[in-house]
PDB file of C-alpha atoms in Angstrom:
ATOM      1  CA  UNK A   1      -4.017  34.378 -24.871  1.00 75.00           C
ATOM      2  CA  UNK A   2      -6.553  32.201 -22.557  1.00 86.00           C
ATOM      3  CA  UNK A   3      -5.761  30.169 -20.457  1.00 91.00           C
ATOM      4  CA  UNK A   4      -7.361  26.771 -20.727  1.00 92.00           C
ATOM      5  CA  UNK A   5      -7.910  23.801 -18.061  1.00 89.00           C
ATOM      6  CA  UNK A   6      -6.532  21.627 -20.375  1.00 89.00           C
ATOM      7  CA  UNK A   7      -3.610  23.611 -20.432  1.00 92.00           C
ATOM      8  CA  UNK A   8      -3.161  24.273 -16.860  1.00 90.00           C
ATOM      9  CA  UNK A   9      -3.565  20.570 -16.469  1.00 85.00           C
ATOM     10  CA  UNK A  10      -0.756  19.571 -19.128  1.00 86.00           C
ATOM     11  CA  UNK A  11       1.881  21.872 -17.170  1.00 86.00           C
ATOM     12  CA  UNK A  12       0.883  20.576 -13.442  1.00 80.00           C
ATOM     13  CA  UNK A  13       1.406  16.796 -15.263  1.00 74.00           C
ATOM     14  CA  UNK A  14       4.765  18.177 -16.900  1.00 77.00           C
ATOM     15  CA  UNK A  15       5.748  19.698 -13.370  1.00 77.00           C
ATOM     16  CA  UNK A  16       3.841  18.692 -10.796  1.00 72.00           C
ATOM     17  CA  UNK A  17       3.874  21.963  -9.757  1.00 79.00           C
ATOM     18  CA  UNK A  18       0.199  23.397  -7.598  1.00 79.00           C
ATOM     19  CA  UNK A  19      -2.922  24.377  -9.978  1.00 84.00           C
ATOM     20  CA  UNK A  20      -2.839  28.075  -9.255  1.00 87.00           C
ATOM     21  CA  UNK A  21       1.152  28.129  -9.560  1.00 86.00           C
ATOM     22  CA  UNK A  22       0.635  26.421 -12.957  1.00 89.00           C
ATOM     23  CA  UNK A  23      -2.396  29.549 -14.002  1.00 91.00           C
ATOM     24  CA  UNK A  24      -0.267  32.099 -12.656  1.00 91.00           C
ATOM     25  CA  UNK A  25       3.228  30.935 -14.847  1.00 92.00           C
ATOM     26  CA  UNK A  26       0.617  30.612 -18.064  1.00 94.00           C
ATOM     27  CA  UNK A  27      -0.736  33.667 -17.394  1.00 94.00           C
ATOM     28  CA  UNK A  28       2.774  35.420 -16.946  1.00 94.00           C
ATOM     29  CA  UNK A  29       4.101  34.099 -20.700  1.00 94.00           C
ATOM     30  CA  UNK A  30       0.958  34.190 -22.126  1.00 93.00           C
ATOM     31  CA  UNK A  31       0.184  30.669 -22.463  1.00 93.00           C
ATOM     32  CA  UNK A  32       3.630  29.820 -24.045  1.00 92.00           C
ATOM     33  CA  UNK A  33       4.362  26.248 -22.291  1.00 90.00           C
ATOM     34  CA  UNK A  34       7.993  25.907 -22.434  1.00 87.00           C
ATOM     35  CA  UNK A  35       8.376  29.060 -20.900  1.00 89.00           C
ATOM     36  CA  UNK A  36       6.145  28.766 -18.040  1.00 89.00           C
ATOM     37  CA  UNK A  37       7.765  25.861 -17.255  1.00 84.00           C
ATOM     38  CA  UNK A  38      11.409  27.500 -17.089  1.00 81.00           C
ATOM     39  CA  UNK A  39       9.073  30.383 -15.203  1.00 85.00           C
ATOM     40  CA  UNK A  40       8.244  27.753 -12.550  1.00 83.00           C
ATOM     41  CA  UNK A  41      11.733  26.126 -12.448  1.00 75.00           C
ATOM     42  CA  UNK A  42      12.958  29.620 -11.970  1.00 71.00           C
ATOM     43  CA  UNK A  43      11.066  30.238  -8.736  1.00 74.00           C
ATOM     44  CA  UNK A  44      11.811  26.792  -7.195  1.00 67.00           C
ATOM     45  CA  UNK A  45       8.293  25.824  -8.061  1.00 70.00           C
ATOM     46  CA  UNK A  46       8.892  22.765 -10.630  1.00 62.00           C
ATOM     47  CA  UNK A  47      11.723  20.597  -8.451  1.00 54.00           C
ATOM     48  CA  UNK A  48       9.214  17.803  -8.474  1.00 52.00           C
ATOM     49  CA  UNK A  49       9.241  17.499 -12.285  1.00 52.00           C
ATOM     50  CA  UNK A  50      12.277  16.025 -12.775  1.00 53.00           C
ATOM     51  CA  UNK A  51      11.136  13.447 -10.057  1.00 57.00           C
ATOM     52  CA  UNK A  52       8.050  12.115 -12.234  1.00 56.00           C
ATOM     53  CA  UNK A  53       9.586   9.112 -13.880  1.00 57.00           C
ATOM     54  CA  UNK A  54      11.251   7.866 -10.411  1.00 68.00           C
ATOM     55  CA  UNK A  55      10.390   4.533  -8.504  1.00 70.00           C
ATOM     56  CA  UNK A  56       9.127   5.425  -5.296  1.00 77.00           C
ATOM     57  CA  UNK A  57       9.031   1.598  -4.279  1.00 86.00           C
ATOM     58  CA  UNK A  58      11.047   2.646  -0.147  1.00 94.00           C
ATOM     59  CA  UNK A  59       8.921   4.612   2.473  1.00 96.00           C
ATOM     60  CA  UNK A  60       6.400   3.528   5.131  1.00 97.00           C
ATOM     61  CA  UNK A  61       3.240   2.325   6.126  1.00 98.00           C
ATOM     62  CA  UNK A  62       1.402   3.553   9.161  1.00 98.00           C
ATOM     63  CA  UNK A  63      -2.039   3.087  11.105  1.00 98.00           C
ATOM     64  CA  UNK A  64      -3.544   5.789  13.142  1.00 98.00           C
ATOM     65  CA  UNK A  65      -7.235   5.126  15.170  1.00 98.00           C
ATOM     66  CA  UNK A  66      -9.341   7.221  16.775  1.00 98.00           C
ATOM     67  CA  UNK A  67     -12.110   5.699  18.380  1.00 97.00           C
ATOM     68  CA  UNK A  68     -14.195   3.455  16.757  1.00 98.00           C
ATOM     69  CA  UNK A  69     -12.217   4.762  13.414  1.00 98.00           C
ATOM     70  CA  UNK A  70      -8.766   3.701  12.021  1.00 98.00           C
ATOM     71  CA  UNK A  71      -7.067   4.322   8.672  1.00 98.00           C
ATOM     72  CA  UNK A  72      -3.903   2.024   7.332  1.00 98.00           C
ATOM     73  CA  UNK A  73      -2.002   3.521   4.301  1.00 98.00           C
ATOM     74  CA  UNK A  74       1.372   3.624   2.607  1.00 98.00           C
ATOM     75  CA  UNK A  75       3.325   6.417   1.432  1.00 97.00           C
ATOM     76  CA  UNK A  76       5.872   5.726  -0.816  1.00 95.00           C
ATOM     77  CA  UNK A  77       9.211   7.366  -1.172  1.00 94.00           C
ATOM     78  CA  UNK A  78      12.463   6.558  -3.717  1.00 91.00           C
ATOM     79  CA  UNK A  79      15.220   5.587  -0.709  1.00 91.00           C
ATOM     80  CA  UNK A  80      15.052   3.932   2.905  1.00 90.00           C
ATOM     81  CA  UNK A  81      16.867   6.949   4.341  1.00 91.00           C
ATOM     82  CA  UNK A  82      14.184   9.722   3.510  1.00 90.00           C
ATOM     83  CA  UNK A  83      11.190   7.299   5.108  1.00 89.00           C
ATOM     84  CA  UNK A  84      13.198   8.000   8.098  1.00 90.00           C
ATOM     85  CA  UNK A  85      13.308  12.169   7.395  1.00 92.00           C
ATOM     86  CA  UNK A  86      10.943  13.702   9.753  1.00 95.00           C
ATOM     87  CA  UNK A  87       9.873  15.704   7.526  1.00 95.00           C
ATOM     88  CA  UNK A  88       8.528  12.832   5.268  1.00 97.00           C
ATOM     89  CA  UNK A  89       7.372  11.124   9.071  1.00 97.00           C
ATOM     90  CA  UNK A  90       5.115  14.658   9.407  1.00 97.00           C
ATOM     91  CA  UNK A  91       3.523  13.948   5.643  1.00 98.00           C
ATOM     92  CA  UNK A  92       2.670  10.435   6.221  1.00 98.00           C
ATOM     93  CA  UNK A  93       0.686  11.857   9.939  1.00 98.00           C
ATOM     94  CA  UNK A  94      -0.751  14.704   8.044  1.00 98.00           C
ATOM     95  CA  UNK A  95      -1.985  12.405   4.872  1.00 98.00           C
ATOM     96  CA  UNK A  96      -3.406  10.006   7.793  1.00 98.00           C
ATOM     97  CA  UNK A  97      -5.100  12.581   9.612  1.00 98.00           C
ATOM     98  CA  UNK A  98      -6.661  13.828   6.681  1.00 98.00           C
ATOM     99  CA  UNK A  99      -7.997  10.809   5.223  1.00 98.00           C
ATOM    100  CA  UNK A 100      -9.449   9.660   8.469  1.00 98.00           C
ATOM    101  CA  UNK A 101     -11.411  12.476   8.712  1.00 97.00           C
ATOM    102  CA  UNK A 102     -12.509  13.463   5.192  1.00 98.00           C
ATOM    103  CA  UNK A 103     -12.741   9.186   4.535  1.00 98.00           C
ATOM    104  CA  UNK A 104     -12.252   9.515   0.983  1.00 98.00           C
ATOM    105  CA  UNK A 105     -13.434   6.326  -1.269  1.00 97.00           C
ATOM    106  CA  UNK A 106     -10.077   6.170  -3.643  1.00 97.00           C
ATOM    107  CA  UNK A 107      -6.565   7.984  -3.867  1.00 96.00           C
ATOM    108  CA  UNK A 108      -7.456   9.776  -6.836  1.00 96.00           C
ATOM    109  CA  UNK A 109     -10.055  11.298  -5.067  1.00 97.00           C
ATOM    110  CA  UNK A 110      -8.094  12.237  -2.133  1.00 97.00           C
ATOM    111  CA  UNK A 111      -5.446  14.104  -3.903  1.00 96.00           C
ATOM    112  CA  UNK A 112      -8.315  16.675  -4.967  1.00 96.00           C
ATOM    113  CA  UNK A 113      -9.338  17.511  -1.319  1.00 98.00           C
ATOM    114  CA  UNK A 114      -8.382  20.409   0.305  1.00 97.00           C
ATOM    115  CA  UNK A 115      -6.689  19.968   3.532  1.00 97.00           C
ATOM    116  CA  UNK A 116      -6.358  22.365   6.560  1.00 94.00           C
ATOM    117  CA  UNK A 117      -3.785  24.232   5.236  1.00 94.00           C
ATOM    118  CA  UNK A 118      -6.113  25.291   2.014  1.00 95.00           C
ATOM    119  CA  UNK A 119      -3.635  23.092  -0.369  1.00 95.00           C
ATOM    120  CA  UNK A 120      -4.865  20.145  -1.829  1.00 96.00           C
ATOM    121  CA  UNK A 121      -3.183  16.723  -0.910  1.00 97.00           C
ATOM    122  CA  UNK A 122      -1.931  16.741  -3.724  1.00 95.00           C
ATOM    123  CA  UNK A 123      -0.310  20.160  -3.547  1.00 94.00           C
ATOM    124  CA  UNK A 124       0.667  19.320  -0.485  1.00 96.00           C
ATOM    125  CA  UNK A 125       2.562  16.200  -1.418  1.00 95.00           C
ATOM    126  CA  UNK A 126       4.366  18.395  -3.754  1.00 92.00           C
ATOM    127  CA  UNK A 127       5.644  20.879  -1.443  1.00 93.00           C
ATOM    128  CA  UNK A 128       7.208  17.807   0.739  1.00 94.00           C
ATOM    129  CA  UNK A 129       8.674  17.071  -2.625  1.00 92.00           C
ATOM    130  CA  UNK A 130      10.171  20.299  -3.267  1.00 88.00           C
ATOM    131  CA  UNK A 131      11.259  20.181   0.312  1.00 90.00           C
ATOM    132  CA  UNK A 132      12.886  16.749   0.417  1.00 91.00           C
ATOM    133  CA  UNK A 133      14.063  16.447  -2.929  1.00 88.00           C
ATOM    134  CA  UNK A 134      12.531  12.893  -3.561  1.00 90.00           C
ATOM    135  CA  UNK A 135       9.580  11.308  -5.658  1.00 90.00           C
ATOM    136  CA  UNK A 136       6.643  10.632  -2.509  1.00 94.00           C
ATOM    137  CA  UNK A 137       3.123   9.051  -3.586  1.00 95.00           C
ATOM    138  CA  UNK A 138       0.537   8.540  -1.174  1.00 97.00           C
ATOM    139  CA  UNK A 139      -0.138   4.838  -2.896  1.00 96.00           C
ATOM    140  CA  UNK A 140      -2.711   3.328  -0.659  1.00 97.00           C
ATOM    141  CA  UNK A 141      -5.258   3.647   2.484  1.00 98.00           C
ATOM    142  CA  UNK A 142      -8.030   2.178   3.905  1.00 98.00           C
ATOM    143  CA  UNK A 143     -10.521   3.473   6.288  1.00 98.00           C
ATOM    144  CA  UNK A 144     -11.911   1.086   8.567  1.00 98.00           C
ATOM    145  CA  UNK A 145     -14.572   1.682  11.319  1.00 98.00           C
ATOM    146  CA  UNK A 146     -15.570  -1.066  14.329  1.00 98.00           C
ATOM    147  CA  UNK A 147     -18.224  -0.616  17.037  1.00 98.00           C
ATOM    148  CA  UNK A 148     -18.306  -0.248  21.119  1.00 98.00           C
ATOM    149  CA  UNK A 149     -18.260  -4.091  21.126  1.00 98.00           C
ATOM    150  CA  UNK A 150     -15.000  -4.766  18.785  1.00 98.00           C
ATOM    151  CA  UNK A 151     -11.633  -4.490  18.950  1.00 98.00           C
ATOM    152  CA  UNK A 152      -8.742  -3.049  16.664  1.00 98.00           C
ATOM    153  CA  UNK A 153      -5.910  -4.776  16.267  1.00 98.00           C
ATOM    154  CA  UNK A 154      -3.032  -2.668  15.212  1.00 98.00           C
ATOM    155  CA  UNK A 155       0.539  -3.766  14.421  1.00 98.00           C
ATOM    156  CA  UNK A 156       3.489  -2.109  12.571  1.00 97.00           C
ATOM    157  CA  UNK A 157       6.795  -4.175  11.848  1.00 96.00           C
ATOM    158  CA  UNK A 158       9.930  -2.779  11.420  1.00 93.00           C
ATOM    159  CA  UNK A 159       8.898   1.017  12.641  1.00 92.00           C
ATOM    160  CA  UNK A 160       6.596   0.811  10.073  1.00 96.00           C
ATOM    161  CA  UNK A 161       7.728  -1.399   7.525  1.00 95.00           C
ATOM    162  CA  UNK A 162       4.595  -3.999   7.337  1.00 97.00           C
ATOM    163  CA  UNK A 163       1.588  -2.602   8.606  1.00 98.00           C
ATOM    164  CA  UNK A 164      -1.256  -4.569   9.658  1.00 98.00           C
ATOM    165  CA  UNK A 165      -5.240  -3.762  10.946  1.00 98.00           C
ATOM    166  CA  UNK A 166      -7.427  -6.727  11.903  1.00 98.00           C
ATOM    167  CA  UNK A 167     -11.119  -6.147  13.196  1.00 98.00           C
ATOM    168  CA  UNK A 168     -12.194  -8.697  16.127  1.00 98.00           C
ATOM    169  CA  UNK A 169     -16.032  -8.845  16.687  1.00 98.00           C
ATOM    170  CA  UNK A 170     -17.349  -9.916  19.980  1.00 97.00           C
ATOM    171  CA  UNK A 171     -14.524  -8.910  21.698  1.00 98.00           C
ATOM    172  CA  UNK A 172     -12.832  -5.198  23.094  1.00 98.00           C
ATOM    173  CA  UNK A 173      -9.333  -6.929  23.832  1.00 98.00           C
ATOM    174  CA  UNK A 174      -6.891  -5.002  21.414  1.00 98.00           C
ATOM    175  CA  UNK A 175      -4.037  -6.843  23.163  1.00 98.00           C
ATOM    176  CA  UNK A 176      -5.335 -10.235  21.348  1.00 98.00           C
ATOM    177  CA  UNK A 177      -6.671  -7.956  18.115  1.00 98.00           C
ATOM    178  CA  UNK A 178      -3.077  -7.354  18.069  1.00 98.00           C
ATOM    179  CA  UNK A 179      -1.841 -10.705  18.570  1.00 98.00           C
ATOM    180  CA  UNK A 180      -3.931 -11.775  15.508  1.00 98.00           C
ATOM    181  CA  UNK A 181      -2.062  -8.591  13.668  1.00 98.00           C
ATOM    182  CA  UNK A 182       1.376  -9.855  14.639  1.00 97.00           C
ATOM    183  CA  UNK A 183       0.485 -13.165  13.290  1.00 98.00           C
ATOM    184  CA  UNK A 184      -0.574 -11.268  10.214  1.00 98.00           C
ATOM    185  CA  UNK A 185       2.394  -9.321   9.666  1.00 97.00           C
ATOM    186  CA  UNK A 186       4.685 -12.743   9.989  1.00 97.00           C
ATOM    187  CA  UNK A 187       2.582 -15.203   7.644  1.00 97.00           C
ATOM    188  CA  UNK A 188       0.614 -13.083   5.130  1.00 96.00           C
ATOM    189  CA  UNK A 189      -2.641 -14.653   5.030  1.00 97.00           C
ATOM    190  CA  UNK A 190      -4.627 -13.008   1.808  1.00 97.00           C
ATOM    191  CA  UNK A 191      -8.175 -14.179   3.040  1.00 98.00           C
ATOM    192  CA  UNK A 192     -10.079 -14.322   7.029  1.00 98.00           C
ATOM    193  CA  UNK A 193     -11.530 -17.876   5.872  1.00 98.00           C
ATOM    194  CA  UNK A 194     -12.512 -20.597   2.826  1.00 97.00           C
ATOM    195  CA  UNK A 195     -15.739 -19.243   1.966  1.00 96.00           C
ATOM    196  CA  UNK A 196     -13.686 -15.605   0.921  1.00 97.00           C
ATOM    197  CA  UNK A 197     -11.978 -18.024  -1.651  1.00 97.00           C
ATOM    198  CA  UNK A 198     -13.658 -17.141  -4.867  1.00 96.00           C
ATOM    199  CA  UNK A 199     -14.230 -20.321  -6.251  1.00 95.00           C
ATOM    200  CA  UNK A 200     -12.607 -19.901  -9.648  1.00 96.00           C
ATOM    201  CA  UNK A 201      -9.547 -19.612  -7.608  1.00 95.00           C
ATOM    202  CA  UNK A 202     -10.373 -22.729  -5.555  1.00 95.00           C
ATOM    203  CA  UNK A 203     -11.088 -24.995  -8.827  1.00 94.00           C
ATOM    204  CA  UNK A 204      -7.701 -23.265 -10.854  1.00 91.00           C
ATOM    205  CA  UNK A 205      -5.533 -24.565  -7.449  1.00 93.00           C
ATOM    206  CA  UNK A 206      -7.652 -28.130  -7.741  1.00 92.00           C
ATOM    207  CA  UNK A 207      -6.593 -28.273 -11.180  1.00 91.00           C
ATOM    208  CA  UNK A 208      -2.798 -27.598 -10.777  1.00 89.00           C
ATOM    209  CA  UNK A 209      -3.057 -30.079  -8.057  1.00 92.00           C
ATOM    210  CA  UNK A 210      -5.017 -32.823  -9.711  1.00 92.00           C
ATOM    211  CA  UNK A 211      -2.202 -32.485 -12.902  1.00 89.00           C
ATOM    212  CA  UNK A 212       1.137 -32.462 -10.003  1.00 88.00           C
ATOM    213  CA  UNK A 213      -0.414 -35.531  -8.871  1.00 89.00           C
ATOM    214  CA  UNK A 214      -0.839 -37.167 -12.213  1.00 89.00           C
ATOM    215  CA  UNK A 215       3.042 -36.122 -13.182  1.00 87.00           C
ATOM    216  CA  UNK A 216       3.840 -37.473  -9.923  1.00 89.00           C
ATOM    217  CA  UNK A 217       2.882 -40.960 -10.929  1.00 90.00           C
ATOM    218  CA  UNK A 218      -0.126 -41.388  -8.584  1.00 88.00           C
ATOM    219  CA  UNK A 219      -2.848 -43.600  -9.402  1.00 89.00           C
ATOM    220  CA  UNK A 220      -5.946 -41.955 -10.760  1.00 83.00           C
ATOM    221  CA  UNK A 221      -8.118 -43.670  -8.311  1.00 85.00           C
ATOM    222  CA  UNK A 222      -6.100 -42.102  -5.686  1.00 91.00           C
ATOM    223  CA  UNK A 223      -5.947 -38.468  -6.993  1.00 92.00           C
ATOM    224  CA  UNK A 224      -9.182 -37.244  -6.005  1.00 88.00           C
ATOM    225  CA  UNK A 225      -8.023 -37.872  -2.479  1.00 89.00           C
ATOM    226  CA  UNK A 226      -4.434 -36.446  -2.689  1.00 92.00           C
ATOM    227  CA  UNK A 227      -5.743 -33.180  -4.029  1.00 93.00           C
ATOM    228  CA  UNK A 228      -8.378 -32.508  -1.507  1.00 90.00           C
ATOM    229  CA  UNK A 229      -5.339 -33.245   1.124  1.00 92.00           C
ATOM    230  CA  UNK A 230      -3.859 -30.777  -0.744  1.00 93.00           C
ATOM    231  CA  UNK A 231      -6.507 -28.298  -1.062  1.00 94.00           C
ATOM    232  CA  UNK A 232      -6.499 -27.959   3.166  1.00 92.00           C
ATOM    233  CA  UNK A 233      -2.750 -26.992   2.968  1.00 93.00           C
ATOM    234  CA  UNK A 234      -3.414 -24.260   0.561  1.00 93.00           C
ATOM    235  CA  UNK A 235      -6.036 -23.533   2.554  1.00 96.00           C
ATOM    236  CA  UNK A 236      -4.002 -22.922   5.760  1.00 95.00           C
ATOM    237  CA  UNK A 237      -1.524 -21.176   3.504  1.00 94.00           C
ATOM    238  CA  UNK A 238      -3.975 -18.147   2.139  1.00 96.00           C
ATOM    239  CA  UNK A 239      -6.308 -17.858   5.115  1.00 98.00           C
ATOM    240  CA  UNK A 240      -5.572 -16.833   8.663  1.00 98.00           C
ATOM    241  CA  UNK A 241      -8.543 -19.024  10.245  1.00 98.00           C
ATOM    242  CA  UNK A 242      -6.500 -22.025   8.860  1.00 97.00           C
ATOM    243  CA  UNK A 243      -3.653 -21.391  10.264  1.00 98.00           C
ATOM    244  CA  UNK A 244      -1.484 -22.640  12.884  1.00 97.00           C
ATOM    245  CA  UNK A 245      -1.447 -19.715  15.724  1.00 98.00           C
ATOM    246  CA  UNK A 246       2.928 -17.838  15.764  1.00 97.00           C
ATOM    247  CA  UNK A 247       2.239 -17.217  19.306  1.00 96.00           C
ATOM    248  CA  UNK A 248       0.837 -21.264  19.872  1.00 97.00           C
ATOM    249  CA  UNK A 249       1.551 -23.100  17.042  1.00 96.00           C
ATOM    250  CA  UNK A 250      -0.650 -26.143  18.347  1.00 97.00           C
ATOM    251  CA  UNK A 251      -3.742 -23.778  18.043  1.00 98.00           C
ATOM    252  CA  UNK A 252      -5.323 -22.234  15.295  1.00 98.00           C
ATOM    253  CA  UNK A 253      -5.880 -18.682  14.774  1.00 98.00           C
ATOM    254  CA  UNK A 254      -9.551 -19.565  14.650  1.00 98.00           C
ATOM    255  CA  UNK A 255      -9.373 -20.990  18.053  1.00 98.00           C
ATOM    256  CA  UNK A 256      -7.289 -18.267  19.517  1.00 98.00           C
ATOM    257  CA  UNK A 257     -10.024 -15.472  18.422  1.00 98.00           C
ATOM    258  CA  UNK A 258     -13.129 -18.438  19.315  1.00 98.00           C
ATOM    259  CA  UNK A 259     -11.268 -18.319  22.906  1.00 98.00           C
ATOM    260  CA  UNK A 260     -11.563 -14.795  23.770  1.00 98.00           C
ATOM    261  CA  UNK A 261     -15.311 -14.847  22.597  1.00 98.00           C
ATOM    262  CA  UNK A 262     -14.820 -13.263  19.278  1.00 98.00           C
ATOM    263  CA  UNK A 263     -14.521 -13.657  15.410  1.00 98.00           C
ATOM    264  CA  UNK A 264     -12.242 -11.614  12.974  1.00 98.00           C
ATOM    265  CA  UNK A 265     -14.144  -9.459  10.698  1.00 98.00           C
ATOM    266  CA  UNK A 266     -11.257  -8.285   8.470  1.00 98.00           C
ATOM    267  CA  UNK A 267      -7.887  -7.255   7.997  1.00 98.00           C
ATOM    268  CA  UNK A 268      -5.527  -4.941   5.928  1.00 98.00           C
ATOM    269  CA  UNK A 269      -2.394  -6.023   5.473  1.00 98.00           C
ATOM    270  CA  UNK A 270       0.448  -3.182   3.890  1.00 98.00           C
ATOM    271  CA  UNK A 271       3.870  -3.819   3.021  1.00 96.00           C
ATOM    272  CA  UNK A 272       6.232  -1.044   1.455  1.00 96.00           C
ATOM    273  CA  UNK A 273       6.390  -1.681  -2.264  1.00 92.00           C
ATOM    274  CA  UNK A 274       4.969  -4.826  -2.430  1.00 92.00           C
ATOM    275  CA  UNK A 275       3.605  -5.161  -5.783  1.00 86.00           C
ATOM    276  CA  UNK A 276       5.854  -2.043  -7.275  1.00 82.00           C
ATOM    277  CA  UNK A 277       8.245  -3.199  -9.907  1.00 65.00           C
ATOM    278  CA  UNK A 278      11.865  -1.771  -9.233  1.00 64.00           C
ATOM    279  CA  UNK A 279      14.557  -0.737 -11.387  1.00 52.00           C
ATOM    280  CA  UNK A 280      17.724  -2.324 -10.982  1.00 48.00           C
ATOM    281  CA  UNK A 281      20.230   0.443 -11.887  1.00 47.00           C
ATOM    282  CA  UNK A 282      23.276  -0.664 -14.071  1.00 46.00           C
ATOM    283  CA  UNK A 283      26.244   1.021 -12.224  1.00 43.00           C
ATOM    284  CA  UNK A 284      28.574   0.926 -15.100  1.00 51.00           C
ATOM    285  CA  UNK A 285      26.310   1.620 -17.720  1.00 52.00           C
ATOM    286  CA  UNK A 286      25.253   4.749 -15.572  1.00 46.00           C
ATOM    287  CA  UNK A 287      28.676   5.690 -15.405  1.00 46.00           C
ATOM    288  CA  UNK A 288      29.346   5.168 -19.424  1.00 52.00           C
ATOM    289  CA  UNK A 289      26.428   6.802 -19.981  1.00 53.00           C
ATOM    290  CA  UNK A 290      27.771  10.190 -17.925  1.00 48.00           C
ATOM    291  CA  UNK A 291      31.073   9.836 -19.954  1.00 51.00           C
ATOM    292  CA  UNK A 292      29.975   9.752 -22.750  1.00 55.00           C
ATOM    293  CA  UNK A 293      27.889  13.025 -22.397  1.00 51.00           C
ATOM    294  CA  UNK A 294      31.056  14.977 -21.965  1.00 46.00           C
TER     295      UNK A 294
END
């Protein structure tokens, strides 16, 4: 029987098991998919599978630059202790090496590259899986590039925790790039300064203002007032420029970075599993559930 692509792809999704691996076990039992996949659990090959409905919400974050280069990205694991496994530590170096030098535009598109070793990423992310015994994704990266004249700015919390890149222009002091990182990493600015705001989210805040005002009993001739008040709070609440500097709290970030000549350009902010939805486990129902398969 042939072997299809469609085919080869449906047992690398059911096992997460290499391309060729997946040809060769279809090839061996002649297309017949159940069997290829006890043919791959047989040789060790399909230890991911089982892995594939997991929550890898734990791991790390890391930043790695190289000249006027840099990449940021998060690689996801399903417990604390493995992000601290050197082997999982060598993945997230090899993953960052790779993607700063291939720079490839999404993660889907980096899993299909080929990396030194002749495996793809993805491949290669499977082996660490078969190795570790845990659900990894590589969930997130950015590469970011400066000139002569900037600065990088590179923090990491908590050995790796919260991860944070910020671009100064005008400027080659990394020690203040960093300071503006730090900052970062502590108050979790989502925007460099008010004209990023789209306004659709500036006039949906105004809104919710104008109506907490009104509920609050405040005179309508008042509100207008109030809100824009209120507006410049949430203003110093989503964007760094705004905000009052961690390292001088009676200067602004804006005038820390105007002080040393410069401007910030941009900045990346990662935190593991922010965003990721986690199961919480039910101990005893876990434990019922075990029973009751006896």
């Amino acid at each position: 029987m042939a072997v299809t692509a469609q085919m080869v792809k449906e047992l690398r999704e059911k096992t997460g098991a290499g391309m060729m691996d997946c040809k060769k076990a279809l090839t061996a039992t002649e297309g017949d998919m159940d069997k290829a996949i006890d043919f791959l659990r047989e040789k060790g090959i399909a230890k991911a599978a089982n892995k594939a409905d997991r929550i890898a919400a734990e791991g790390l974050t890391s930043i790695v630059t190289a000249g006027n280069e840099a990449v940021i990205l998060e690689v996801n694991s399903e417990t604390d202790f493995v992000a601290k496994n050197e082997g999982f530590l060598t993945l997230v170096k090899e993953l960052a090496s790779h993607l700063l030098n291939n720079k490839p535009a999404t993660v889907e598109e980096a899993l299909v590259q080929t990396m030194e070793n002749g495996a793809t990423v993805a491949d290669h992310i499977n082996a660490a899986i078969a190795k570790i015994g845990e659900k990894l994704t590589l969930r997130r990266f950015a590469v970011v590039a400066k000139t002569d004249n900037d600065a990088f700015g590179a923090y990491l919390h908590m050995g790796g925790r919260i991860s944070v890149l910020t671009v100064l222009e005008g400027t080659t002091d990394e020690a203040a790039a960093k300071d503006v990182s730090m900052h970062i990493a502590a108050l979790k600015p989502k925007y460099v300064s008010r004209d990023q705001v789209s306004q659709e989210e500036v006039e949906h805040e105004r809104q919710v203002l104008t109506q907490q005002a009104l509920n609050e009993g405040k005179p309508a001739n008042i509100v207008e007032k109030m809100v824009e008040g209120r507006l410049g709070k949430y203003f110093e609440d989503v964007c760094v420029n705004d905000q009052a500097f961690v390292k001088n709290p009676d200067q602004k970030v804006r005038q820390f970075v105007e002080s040393k000549g410069a401007t910030i350009r941009e900045f990346v902010r990662f935190e593991v599993g922010e965003g990721i939805e986690k199961r919480e486990d039910n101990f005893a129902e876990e434990v019922m559930n075990q029973v009751n398969k006896q």
